[in-house]
Amino acid sequence: MKSLPILDLCVIALYIIGMIAVGIYFSRKNKNAEQYSSASGSIPGWAIGISIYATFLSSNTFLGVPGKAFGGNWNAFVFSISMPFAAWVAAKYFVPFYRSTGHVSAYTNLEERFGPWARTYAVVCFLLTQLARMGSIFFGISLTLQALTGYSMETIMLITGTCIIIYTVLGGIEAVIWTEVVQGILKTLGAILIIYLVIINMPGGITKIIEIGQRDHKFSLGSFAPNFTQAGFWVVILYGFFINLNNFGIDQNYVQRYHTATSVKEAAKSVWLCVWIYVPASFLFFIIGTCLYAYYQVNPGMIDPVKLQVAAERLGAGASAVNIRHLASTLQPADYGDKVMPHFMVTTIPTGLVGLIVSAILSAAMSTISSGMNSSATVFSEDIYKRYFKSGNSSKQTLRSLHILTVIFGLAGMGCGIAMIGVKSILDVWWQLSGVFAGGMLGLFLLSIISKKTGNMEAFAATVIGILVIVWMSLSYLIPNQYSYLKNPLNANMVIVVGTLTIFLSGTLFSRLKNKRLNITT
């Protein structure tokens, strides 16, 4: 650990002050809840597209993806390959559907189709997903800044979280979108800068990186065998398609942005713009991971401090130096992948540029967390507070409640981040948690818009079955080994796939059986 030079600290401070200033600027426009939540439908499609891209490109991507590529291969890039397929469905069906309803919440339609229970269930799943997402991002950013400053991860989360809360509460969705436009550009430039710095410091340059990458199979997309027990190509592309369908189709972060567009065409354009930027941008982060792997293969002694740090964390306080060194010698790249990029920044990147890259990582975290706080507050206000408590609030009262809820969800996200301290892989944790929470929500949503004949009872029964399947798939690892035949044999990323299909197919089957019985009766 080392302290950042004054120049880098000034760069970071200027960035944070700039983001807060944007929030203050847009606070003058936020006179009512509609402006706060949907910007009164005044944002151009290109800005929304970059904003959605910035939300996708969180610090989980900035740190987690290079960590995965460093510790393994390019298997996780298959997630990005799946995005255009989900985007086509979203642009053709989901965007026009939401624009026609006029509801700012993605979940109001579920109550109209199946009743209050469906809406409440989806809202709970969404809020849990957002807390998991915000927590993993808070954890990722604190991991980087801890390596650079030496401050505790809890302190870093508190400081960064407070800044994010301030500009999100002040500026609303319009401030979130326009700051994300800046952040999307900044974080992309940061990725390109890191690649350049690795290459110029690498003996042998690009040729050596490719040579080492090919030798150790770092460019592999995973096994193409139809094996769903491991995270091969087919598991990740299925996971990616369903989770991106969830993102574009029922995630309030994205649905809320559709309402900020000036037209349906502009909203659909924003989805495709996000995809065409995100896919090559995510490719850059896999390149970073492979470049760092090659760099530390050529300079193995330079990674030893990271290994020692991880070993000390695992053994805990009081561990002897001998035991720490022994454990460090047995660690594999996958065990410390998330810590490699912060270490490279500390030891290699020149003064001044570190501040720019940290600002890029901060922007990756701030954009996703701020949109998560804003959308969570909007959903809770529309679907819980107004629905069950006070439906007759004035616009000013609703705006005040949105401000309070934004603060509450920001603090809750920080708490989740603190709870994640010590996890092995940011990306793995986020993928697993999002798959668990999103599976039932997506299945119910697809049932509501595709299976028109499915009624309330059929949807409820299908959802109960889907939840039981998701709980079993997620927790069956707790079953004792003597009953191993009862454990889930599939990879954890298959939870959203199986959960979604279980609810959709069960609901469709129940509705057909009901209609068949009615036809026989009549």
Coordinates of C-alpha atoms in Angstrom, one line a residue:
M1 CA 0.0 0.0 0.0
K2 CA 1.0 3.6 -0.6
S3 CA -0.5 7.0 -0.4
L4 CA -1.6 8.6 -3.7
P5 CA 0.5 11.6 -4.7
I6 CA -1.1 15.1 -4.4
L7 CA -1.6 15.4 -8.1
D8 CA -3.7 12.2 -8.3
L9 CA -5.7 13.1 -5.3
C10 CA -6.5 16.5 -6.9
V11 CA -7.6 14.8 -10.1
I12 CA -10.0 12.5 -8.2
A13 CA -11.3 15.3 -6.0
L14 CA -12.0 17.4 -9.1
Y15 CA -13.9 14.6 -10.7
I16 CA -16.1 14.0 -7.5
I17 CA -16.7 17.8 -7.1
G18 CA -17.7 17.9 -10.8
M19 CA -20.3 15.1 -10.3
I20 CA -21.8 16.8 -7.3
A21 CA -21.9 20.1 -9.2
V22 CA -24.0 18.3 -12.0
G23 CA -26.4 17.1 -9.3
I24 CA -26.7 20.7 -7.9
Y25 CA -27.3 22.0 -11.5
F26 CA -30.1 19.7 -12.3
S27 CA -31.7 20.0 -8.8
R28 CA -33.2 23.3 -10.0
K29 CA -35.3 21.4 -12.5
N30 CA -36.6 18.8 -10.1
K31 CA -39.8 20.5 -9.0
N32 CA -42.0 17.4 -9.2
A33 CA -41.8 13.6 -9.0
E34 CA -42.3 13.2 -12.8
Q35 CA -39.2 15.3 -13.6
Y36 CA -37.2 13.5 -10.9
S37 CA -38.1 10.0 -12.1
S38 CA -38.5 10.3 -15.9
A39 CA -37.1 13.8 -16.9
S40 CA -40.5 14.5 -18.4
G41 CA -39.5 12.5 -21.5
S42 CA -36.9 15.0 -22.8
I43 CA -33.7 13.0 -23.2
P44 CA -32.3 12.2 -26.7
G45 CA -31.9 8.5 -27.6
W46 CA -28.1 8.7 -28.0
A47 CA -27.7 10.0 -24.4
I48 CA -29.9 7.3 -23.0
G49 CA -27.9 4.6 -25.0
I50 CA -24.6 5.8 -23.5
S51 CA -26.3 6.0 -20.1
I52 CA -27.5 2.4 -20.3
Y53 CA -24.0 1.4 -21.5
A54 CA -22.5 3.1 -18.5
T55 CA -24.9 1.3 -16.2
F56 CA -23.8 -2.1 -17.8
L57 CA -20.1 -1.1 -17.6
S58 CA -19.9 -1.0 -13.8
S59 CA -16.9 -1.6 -11.6
N60 CA -17.8 -5.3 -11.7
T61 CA -16.7 -5.1 -15.3
F62 CA -13.8 -2.7 -14.7
L63 CA -12.3 -5.0 -12.0
G64 CA -14.2 -8.3 -12.2
V65 CA -13.7 -8.9 -15.9
P66 CA -9.9 -8.4 -16.0
G67 CA -9.8 -10.5 -12.8
K68 CA -11.7 -13.4 -14.5
A69 CA -9.5 -13.1 -17.7
F70 CA -6.4 -13.1 -15.5
G71 CA -7.4 -16.1 -13.5
G72 CA -9.0 -18.1 -16.3
N73 CA -9.9 -17.3 -19.9
W74 CA -12.3 -15.4 -22.1
N75 CA -15.3 -17.6 -21.2
A76 CA -17.2 -14.7 -19.6
F77 CA -17.0 -12.8 -22.9
V78 CA -19.7 -15.1 -24.2
F79 CA -22.0 -13.0 -21.9
S80 CA -21.4 -10.0 -24.1
I81 CA -21.9 -12.1 -27.3
S82 CA -25.5 -12.9 -26.1
M83 CA -26.5 -9.2 -25.8
P84 CA -27.5 -8.5 -29.4
F85 CA -30.1 -11.4 -29.2
A86 CA -31.7 -10.0 -26.0
A87 CA -31.5 -6.5 -27.4
W88 CA -33.5 -7.5 -30.6
V89 CA -36.3 -8.9 -28.4
A90 CA -36.3 -5.8 -26.2
A91 CA -36.3 -3.2 -29.0
K92 CA -39.0 -5.1 -30.9
Y93 CA -41.4 -6.0 -28.1
F94 CA -40.5 -4.6 -24.7
V95 CA -39.8 -0.9 -25.5
P96 CA -43.1 -0.4 -27.4
F97 CA -44.9 -2.3 -24.6
Y98 CA -43.6 0.0 -21.8
R99 CA -44.1 3.2 -23.8
S100 CA -47.7 2.2 -24.5
T101 CA -48.5 1.6 -20.8
G102 CA -47.3 4.9 -19.6
H103 CA -46.4 3.5 -16.2
V104 CA -43.0 4.7 -14.9
S105 CA -42.7 1.4 -13.0
A106 CA -41.8 -1.8 -14.8
Y107 CA -44.1 -3.8 -12.5
T108 CA -47.5 -2.0 -12.6
N109 CA -48.5 -4.2 -15.5
L110 CA -48.1 -7.4 -13.4
E111 CA -50.8 -6.2 -11.0
E112 CA -53.1 -5.5 -13.9
R113 CA -52.5 -9.0 -15.3
F114 CA -52.3 -11.2 -12.2
G115 CA -53.1 -9.0 -9.1
P116 CA -51.2 -7.2 -6.3
W117 CA -49.1 -10.3 -5.3
A118 CA -47.4 -10.4 -8.7
R119 CA -46.4 -6.8 -8.6
T120 CA -45.1 -7.0 -5.0
Y121 CA -43.2 -10.2 -5.7
A122 CA -41.4 -8.7 -8.7
V123 CA -40.6 -5.5 -6.8
V124 CA -39.1 -7.5 -3.9
C125 CA -36.9 -9.5 -6.4
F126 CA -35.8 -6.3 -8.1
L127 CA -34.9 -4.5 -4.9
L128 CA -32.9 -7.6 -3.7
T129 CA -31.1 -7.6 -7.1
Q130 CA -30.3 -3.9 -6.8
L131 CA -28.9 -4.3 -3.3
A132 CA -26.7 -7.2 -4.4
R133 CA -25.6 -5.2 -7.4
M134 CA -24.8 -2.0 -5.4
G135 CA -23.1 -4.1 -2.7
S136 CA -20.8 -5.8 -5.2
I137 CA -19.9 -2.5 -6.8
F138 CA -19.2 -0.8 -3.5
F139 CA -17.0 -3.8 -2.7
G140 CA -15.1 -3.5 -6.0
I141 CA -14.4 0.2 -5.8
S142 CA -13.3 -0.1 -2.1
L143 CA -10.9 -2.9 -3.1
T144 CA -9.1 -0.7 -5.6
L145 CA -9.0 2.4 -3.4
Q146 CA -7.8 0.4 -0.4
A147 CA -4.7 -0.8 -2.4
L148 CA -4.0 2.8 -3.4
T149 CA -4.6 4.7 -0.1
G150 CA -4.4 2.2 2.7
Y151 CA -7.7 3.3 4.2
S152 CA -10.1 0.5 5.3
M153 CA -12.7 -0.7 2.8
E154 CA -15.5 0.4 5.2
T155 CA -14.2 4.0 5.3
I156 CA -13.9 4.1 1.5
M157 CA -17.5 2.9 1.0
L158 CA -18.8 5.5 3.4
I159 CA -17.0 8.4 1.7
T160 CA -17.8 7.3 -1.9
G161 CA -21.3 6.3 -1.0
T162 CA -22.0 9.7 0.6
C163 CA -20.8 11.6 -2.5
I164 CA -23.0 9.3 -4.8
I165 CA -26.1 9.9 -2.5
I166 CA -25.6 13.6 -2.6
Y167 CA -25.6 14.1 -6.4
T168 CA -28.3 11.4 -7.0
V169 CA -30.7 12.9 -4.5
L170 CA -30.1 16.4 -5.8
G171 CA -30.2 15.7 -9.5
G172 CA -32.7 12.9 -10.1
I173 CA -32.7 10.7 -13.2
E174 CA -31.7 13.6 -15.5
A175 CA -28.5 14.2 -13.6
V176 CA -27.9 10.4 -13.5
I177 CA -28.2 10.1 -17.3
W178 CA -26.0 13.1 -18.2
T179 CA -23.3 12.2 -15.7
E180 CA -23.4 8.6 -17.1
V181 CA -22.7 10.0 -20.5
V182 CA -19.5 11.6 -19.2
Q183 CA -18.7 8.5 -17.1
G184 CA -19.3 6.1 -20.0
I185 CA -16.7 8.0 -22.1
L186 CA -14.3 8.4 -19.2
K187 CA -14.3 4.7 -18.3
T188 CA -13.8 3.6 -21.9
L189 CA -10.8 5.9 -22.2
G190 CA -9.5 4.6 -18.9
A191 CA -9.6 1.0 -20.3
I192 CA -7.7 2.0 -23.4
L193 CA -5.1 3.8 -21.3
I194 CA -4.5 0.7 -19.1
I195 CA -3.9 -1.5 -22.1
Y196 CA -1.4 1.0 -23.5
L197 CA 0.5 1.2 -20.2
V198 CA 0.7 -2.6 -19.9
I199 CA 1.9 -3.0 -23.5
I200 CA 4.7 -0.3 -23.2
N201 CA 5.9 -1.9 -20.0
M202 CA 5.8 -5.4 -21.4
P203 CA 9.1 -6.9 -22.7
G204 CA 8.3 -8.1 -26.2
G205 CA 5.1 -6.0 -26.4
I206 CA 2.0 -7.3 -28.1
T207 CA 3.7 -10.3 -29.7
K208 CA 4.8 -11.6 -26.3
I209 CA 1.3 -11.1 -24.8
I210 CA -0.3 -13.1 -27.7
E211 CA 2.4 -15.8 -27.4
I212 CA 1.8 -16.3 -23.6
G213 CA -2.0 -16.1 -24.0
Q214 CA -2.0 -18.8 -26.7
R215 CA 0.4 -21.0 -24.7
D216 CA -1.8 -20.9 -21.6
H217 CA -5.2 -21.0 -23.5
K218 CA -6.2 -17.5 -22.2
F219 CA -8.2 -16.7 -25.3
S220 CA -10.6 -19.7 -25.0
L221 CA -14.3 -19.0 -24.9
G222 CA -14.8 -22.2 -22.9
S223 CA -15.8 -25.8 -23.8
F224 CA -18.4 -26.2 -26.6
A225 CA -19.4 -29.6 -25.2
P226 CA -23.1 -29.7 -24.2
N227 CA -22.2 -29.9 -20.5
F228 CA -24.4 -27.8 -18.3
T229 CA -22.6 -28.7 -15.0
Q230 CA -19.7 -26.3 -15.8
A231 CA -19.5 -22.7 -17.0
G232 CA -18.7 -23.6 -20.7
F233 CA -19.8 -21.7 -23.8
W234 CA -23.4 -22.9 -23.7
V235 CA -24.0 -22.2 -20.0
V236 CA -22.7 -18.7 -20.3
I237 CA -24.6 -17.8 -23.5
L238 CA -27.8 -19.1 -22.0
Y239 CA -27.2 -17.2 -18.8
G240 CA -26.2 -14.1 -20.7
F241 CA -29.4 -14.2 -22.9
F242 CA -31.7 -14.6 -20.0
I243 CA -30.1 -12.1 -17.7
N244 CA -29.9 -9.5 -20.5
L245 CA -33.5 -10.2 -21.3
N246 CA -34.2 -9.4 -17.7
N247 CA -32.0 -6.3 -17.9
F248 CA -33.7 -4.9 -21.0
G249 CA -37.1 -6.2 -20.3
I250 CA -38.0 -5.9 -16.6
D251 CA -35.1 -4.1 -14.8
Q252 CA -36.3 -0.7 -13.6
N253 CA -32.8 0.7 -14.3
Y254 CA -33.4 0.4 -18.0
V255 CA -37.2 0.5 -18.3
Q256 CA -37.2 3.9 -16.5
R257 CA -34.8 5.2 -19.2
Y258 CA -37.3 4.2 -21.9
H259 CA -39.7 6.7 -20.5
T260 CA -37.1 9.5 -20.5
A261 CA -36.8 9.3 -24.4
T262 CA -38.6 11.6 -26.7
S263 CA -40.2 8.7 -28.7
V264 CA -40.5 4.9 -29.0
K265 CA -38.0 5.0 -31.9
E266 CA -35.4 6.9 -29.8
A267 CA -35.9 4.5 -26.8
A268 CA -35.4 1.5 -29.1
K269 CA -32.3 3.2 -30.6
S270 CA -30.8 3.6 -27.2
V271 CA -30.9 -0.2 -26.6
W272 CA -29.0 -0.9 -29.7
L273 CA -26.5 1.9 -29.1
C274 CA -25.8 0.4 -25.7
V275 CA -25.1 -3.0 -27.3
W276 CA -22.9 -1.8 -30.1
I277 CA -20.7 0.1 -27.5
Y278 CA -20.7 -2.4 -24.7
V279 CA -19.7 -5.5 -26.7
P280 CA -16.3 -4.0 -28.0
A281 CA -15.8 -2.2 -24.7
S282 CA -16.1 -5.4 -22.7
F283 CA -13.7 -6.9 -25.1
L284 CA -11.1 -4.3 -24.0
F285 CA -11.4 -5.5 -20.4
F286 CA -10.7 -9.1 -21.4
I287 CA -7.7 -7.8 -23.2
I288 CA -6.6 -6.0 -20.0
G289 CA -6.8 -9.3 -18.0
T290 CA -4.8 -11.2 -20.5
C291 CA -2.2 -8.4 -20.8
L292 CA -1.8 -8.4 -17.1
Y293 CA -1.5 -12.2 -16.9
A294 CA 1.3 -12.1 -19.5
Y295 CA 3.0 -9.1 -17.8
Y296 CA 3.2 -11.0 -14.5
Q297 CA 4.3 -14.2 -16.2
V298 CA 7.3 -12.3 -17.4
N299 CA 7.7 -10.5 -14.0
P300 CA 6.6 -13.1 -11.5
G301 CA 8.3 -11.5 -8.5
M302 CA 6.2 -8.4 -8.9
I303 CA 3.0 -10.2 -8.1
D304 CA 4.3 -11.7 -4.8
P305 CA 3.0 -8.9 -2.6
V306 CA -0.6 -9.6 -3.9
K307 CA -0.2 -13.3 -3.1
L308 CA 1.1 -12.5 0.4
Q309 CA -1.8 -10.1 1.0
V310 CA -4.4 -12.7 -0.1
A311 CA -2.8 -15.4 2.0
A312 CA -2.7 -13.1 5.1
E313 CA -6.4 -12.2 4.6
R314 CA -7.4 -15.9 4.4
L315 CA -5.3 -17.0 7.4
G316 CA -6.5 -14.0 9.5
A317 CA -4.8 -12.0 12.2
G318 CA -2.1 -13.7 14.2
A319 CA -0.9 -16.0 11.3
S320 CA 2.8 -16.6 11.2
A321 CA 4.9 -15.3 8.4
V322 CA 6.0 -18.9 7.5
N323 CA 2.3 -20.0 7.1
I324 CA 1.5 -16.9 5.1
R325 CA 4.4 -17.5 2.7
H326 CA 3.5 -21.2 2.4
L327 CA -0.1 -20.5 1.5
A328 CA 0.9 -17.7 -0.9
S329 CA 3.1 -20.2 -2.8
T330 CA 0.1 -22.4 -3.4
L331 CA -2.3 -19.7 -4.7
Q332 CA -3.4 -19.9 -8.3
P333 CA -4.2 -16.8 -10.5
A334 CA -7.9 -17.3 -10.0
D335 CA -7.4 -16.8 -6.3
Y336 CA -6.2 -13.2 -6.6
G337 CA -7.4 -12.0 -10.0
D338 CA -9.5 -9.1 -8.7
K339 CA -6.5 -7.6 -6.9
V340 CA -4.2 -7.6 -9.8
M341 CA -5.3 -4.4 -11.6
P342 CA -5.2 -2.3 -8.4
H343 CA -1.7 -3.7 -7.8
F344 CA -0.6 -2.8 -11.3
M345 CA -1.9 0.7 -10.8
V346 CA -0.1 1.2 -7.5
T347 CA 3.3 -0.1 -8.8
T348 CA 3.5 0.8 -12.5
I349 CA 1.2 3.7 -13.6
P350 CA 2.9 7.2 -13.5
T351 CA 1.7 9.9 -11.2
G352 CA -1.3 11.9 -12.6
L353 CA -2.5 9.0 -14.8
V354 CA -3.4 7.0 -11.6
G355 CA -5.8 9.8 -10.7
L356 CA -7.4 9.6 -14.2
I357 CA -7.8 5.8 -14.0
V358 CA -9.2 5.9 -10.5
S359 CA -11.7 8.5 -11.7
A360 CA -12.6 6.1 -14.5
I361 CA -13.2 3.3 -12.0
L362 CA -15.1 5.6 -9.7
S363 CA -17.3 6.6 -12.6
A364 CA -17.9 3.0 -13.3
A365 CA -19.1 2.5 -9.7
M366 CA -21.0 5.8 -9.4
S367 CA -23.0 5.5 -12.6
T368 CA -24.4 2.0 -11.7
I369 CA -24.9 2.8 -8.0
S370 CA -26.7 6.1 -8.7
S371 CA -29.0 4.6 -11.2
G372 CA -29.7 1.7 -8.8
M373 CA -30.6 4.1 -6.0
N374 CA -32.8 6.2 -8.2
S375 CA -34.7 3.3 -9.7
S376 CA -35.0 1.5 -6.4
A377 CA -36.5 4.6 -4.8
T378 CA -38.9 5.0 -7.8
V379 CA -40.1 1.4 -7.6
F380 CA -40.6 1.4 -3.9
S381 CA -42.5 4.7 -4.1
E382 CA -44.7 3.7 -7.0
D383 CA -45.3 0.0 -6.1
I384 CA -45.1 -0.2 -2.4
Y385 CA -45.5 3.2 -0.7
K386 CA -48.3 4.6 -3.0
R387 CA -49.9 1.2 -3.4
Y388 CA -50.2 0.1 0.2
F389 CA -49.7 3.3 2.3
K390 CA -50.4 6.7 0.9
S391 CA -51.8 6.9 -2.6
G392 CA -53.0 10.5 -2.4
N393 CA -49.7 12.3 -1.9
S394 CA -49.1 15.6 -3.6
S395 CA -46.2 15.9 -6.1
K396 CA -44.1 17.7 -3.5
Q397 CA -44.7 15.0 -0.9
T398 CA -43.8 12.3 -3.5
L399 CA -40.6 14.1 -4.4
R400 CA -39.7 14.3 -0.7
S401 CA -40.3 10.6 -0.2
L402 CA -38.2 9.8 -3.3
H403 CA -35.3 11.8 -1.8
I404 CA -35.6 9.9 1.5
L405 CA -35.8 6.5 -0.2
T406 CA -32.8 7.3 -2.4
V407 CA -30.7 7.9 0.8
I408 CA -32.1 4.7 2.4
F409 CA -31.2 2.5 -0.6
G410 CA -27.8 4.1 -0.8
L411 CA -27.0 3.2 2.8
A412 CA -28.4 -0.3 2.3
G413 CA -26.2 -0.8 -0.7
M414 CA -23.2 0.2 1.4
G415 CA -24.2 -2.3 4.0
C416 CA -24.3 -5.1 1.4
G417 CA -20.8 -4.0 0.2
I418 CA -19.4 -4.3 3.7
A419 CA -21.0 -7.8 4.0
M420 CA -19.2 -8.9 0.8
I421 CA -15.7 -8.1 2.1
G422 CA -13.5 -11.1 1.6
V423 CA -15.3 -12.7 -1.4
K424 CA -13.1 -14.5 -4.0
S425 CA -14.5 -13.0 -7.2
I426 CA -16.7 -10.0 -7.6
L427 CA -18.1 -11.2 -11.0
D428 CA -19.0 -14.6 -9.7
V429 CA -20.8 -13.3 -6.7
W430 CA -22.8 -10.8 -8.8
W431 CA -23.7 -13.4 -11.5
Q432 CA -24.9 -15.9 -8.9
L433 CA -27.0 -13.4 -6.9
S434 CA -28.6 -11.8 -9.9
G435 CA -29.5 -15.2 -11.4
V436 CA -31.3 -16.2 -8.1
F437 CA -33.3 -13.0 -7.8
A438 CA -34.0 -12.4 -11.4
G439 CA -35.1 -15.9 -12.4
G440 CA -38.6 -15.8 -11.0
M441 CA -39.2 -12.2 -11.9
L442 CA -38.4 -12.7 -15.6
G443 CA -40.5 -15.9 -15.9
L444 CA -43.5 -14.1 -14.5
F445 CA -43.0 -11.2 -16.8
L446 CA -42.8 -13.3 -19.9
L447 CA -45.9 -15.2 -18.8
S448 CA -47.8 -11.9 -18.4
I449 CA -47.1 -10.6 -22.0
I450 CA -46.8 -13.8 -24.0
S451 CA -49.4 -16.2 -22.5
K452 CA -52.5 -14.1 -22.7
K453 CA -54.8 -16.8 -21.5
T454 CA -52.9 -17.4 -18.2
G455 CA -54.9 -16.2 -15.2
N456 CA -54.1 -15.2 -11.7
M457 CA -54.3 -18.7 -10.1
E458 CA -52.2 -20.4 -12.9
A459 CA -49.5 -17.6 -12.6
F460 CA -49.4 -17.9 -8.8
A461 CA -49.1 -21.7 -8.9
A462 CA -46.3 -21.4 -11.5
T463 CA -44.5 -18.8 -9.5
V464 CA -44.6 -20.9 -6.4
I465 CA -43.2 -23.9 -8.3
G466 CA -40.5 -21.7 -9.8
I467 CA -39.4 -20.3 -6.5
L468 CA -39.1 -23.8 -5.0
V469 CA -37.0 -24.8 -8.0
I470 CA -34.8 -21.7 -7.6
V471 CA -34.4 -22.2 -3.8
W472 CA -33.5 -25.9 -4.4
M473 CA -30.9 -25.1 -7.1
S474 CA -29.4 -22.3 -5.0
L475 CA -29.2 -24.1 -1.6
S476 CA -28.9 -27.8 -2.5
Y477 CA -25.1 -27.6 -1.8
L478 CA -26.1 -27.6 1.9
I479 CA -27.5 -31.2 1.5
P480 CA -25.2 -33.7 3.3
N481 CA -23.0 -35.8 1.0
Q482 CA -24.9 -39.1 1.8
Y483 CA -27.9 -37.5 -0.1
S484 CA -25.8 -36.1 -2.9
Y485 CA -28.3 -37.4 -5.5
L486 CA -30.6 -34.7 -4.3
K487 CA -28.1 -31.9 -5.0
N488 CA -28.5 -29.6 -8.1
P489 CA -26.2 -31.1 -10.8
L490 CA -26.2 -27.9 -12.9
N491 CA -23.9 -25.0 -12.9
A492 CA -25.0 -22.1 -10.6
N493 CA -25.4 -19.8 -13.7
M494 CA -28.2 -22.0 -14.9
V495 CA -30.5 -20.9 -12.0
I496 CA -32.0 -18.0 -14.0
V497 CA -32.5 -20.2 -17.1
V498 CA -34.2 -23.1 -15.3
G499 CA -36.2 -20.7 -12.9
T500 CA -37.5 -18.6 -15.8
L501 CA -38.5 -21.6 -18.0
T502 CA -40.1 -23.4 -15.0
I503 CA -42.4 -20.5 -14.3
F504 CA -43.2 -19.7 -17.9
L505 CA -43.8 -23.3 -19.0
S506 CA -45.7 -24.3 -15.8
G507 CA -48.0 -21.3 -16.2
T508 CA -48.6 -22.0 -19.9
L509 CA -49.4 -25.7 -19.1
F510 CA -51.7 -24.8 -16.2
S511 CA -53.7 -22.4 -18.4
R512 CA -54.0 -25.0 -21.2
L513 CA -55.2 -27.6 -18.8
K514 CA -57.8 -25.2 -17.4
N515 CA -59.0 -24.2 -20.8
K516 CA -59.2 -27.8 -21.8
R517 CA -61.3 -28.7 -18.7
L518 CA -63.6 -25.7 -19.4
N519 CA -64.1 -26.8 -23.0
I520 CA -64.9 -30.4 -21.8
T521 CA -67.4 -29.0 -19.3
T522 CA -69.2 -26.8 -21.8

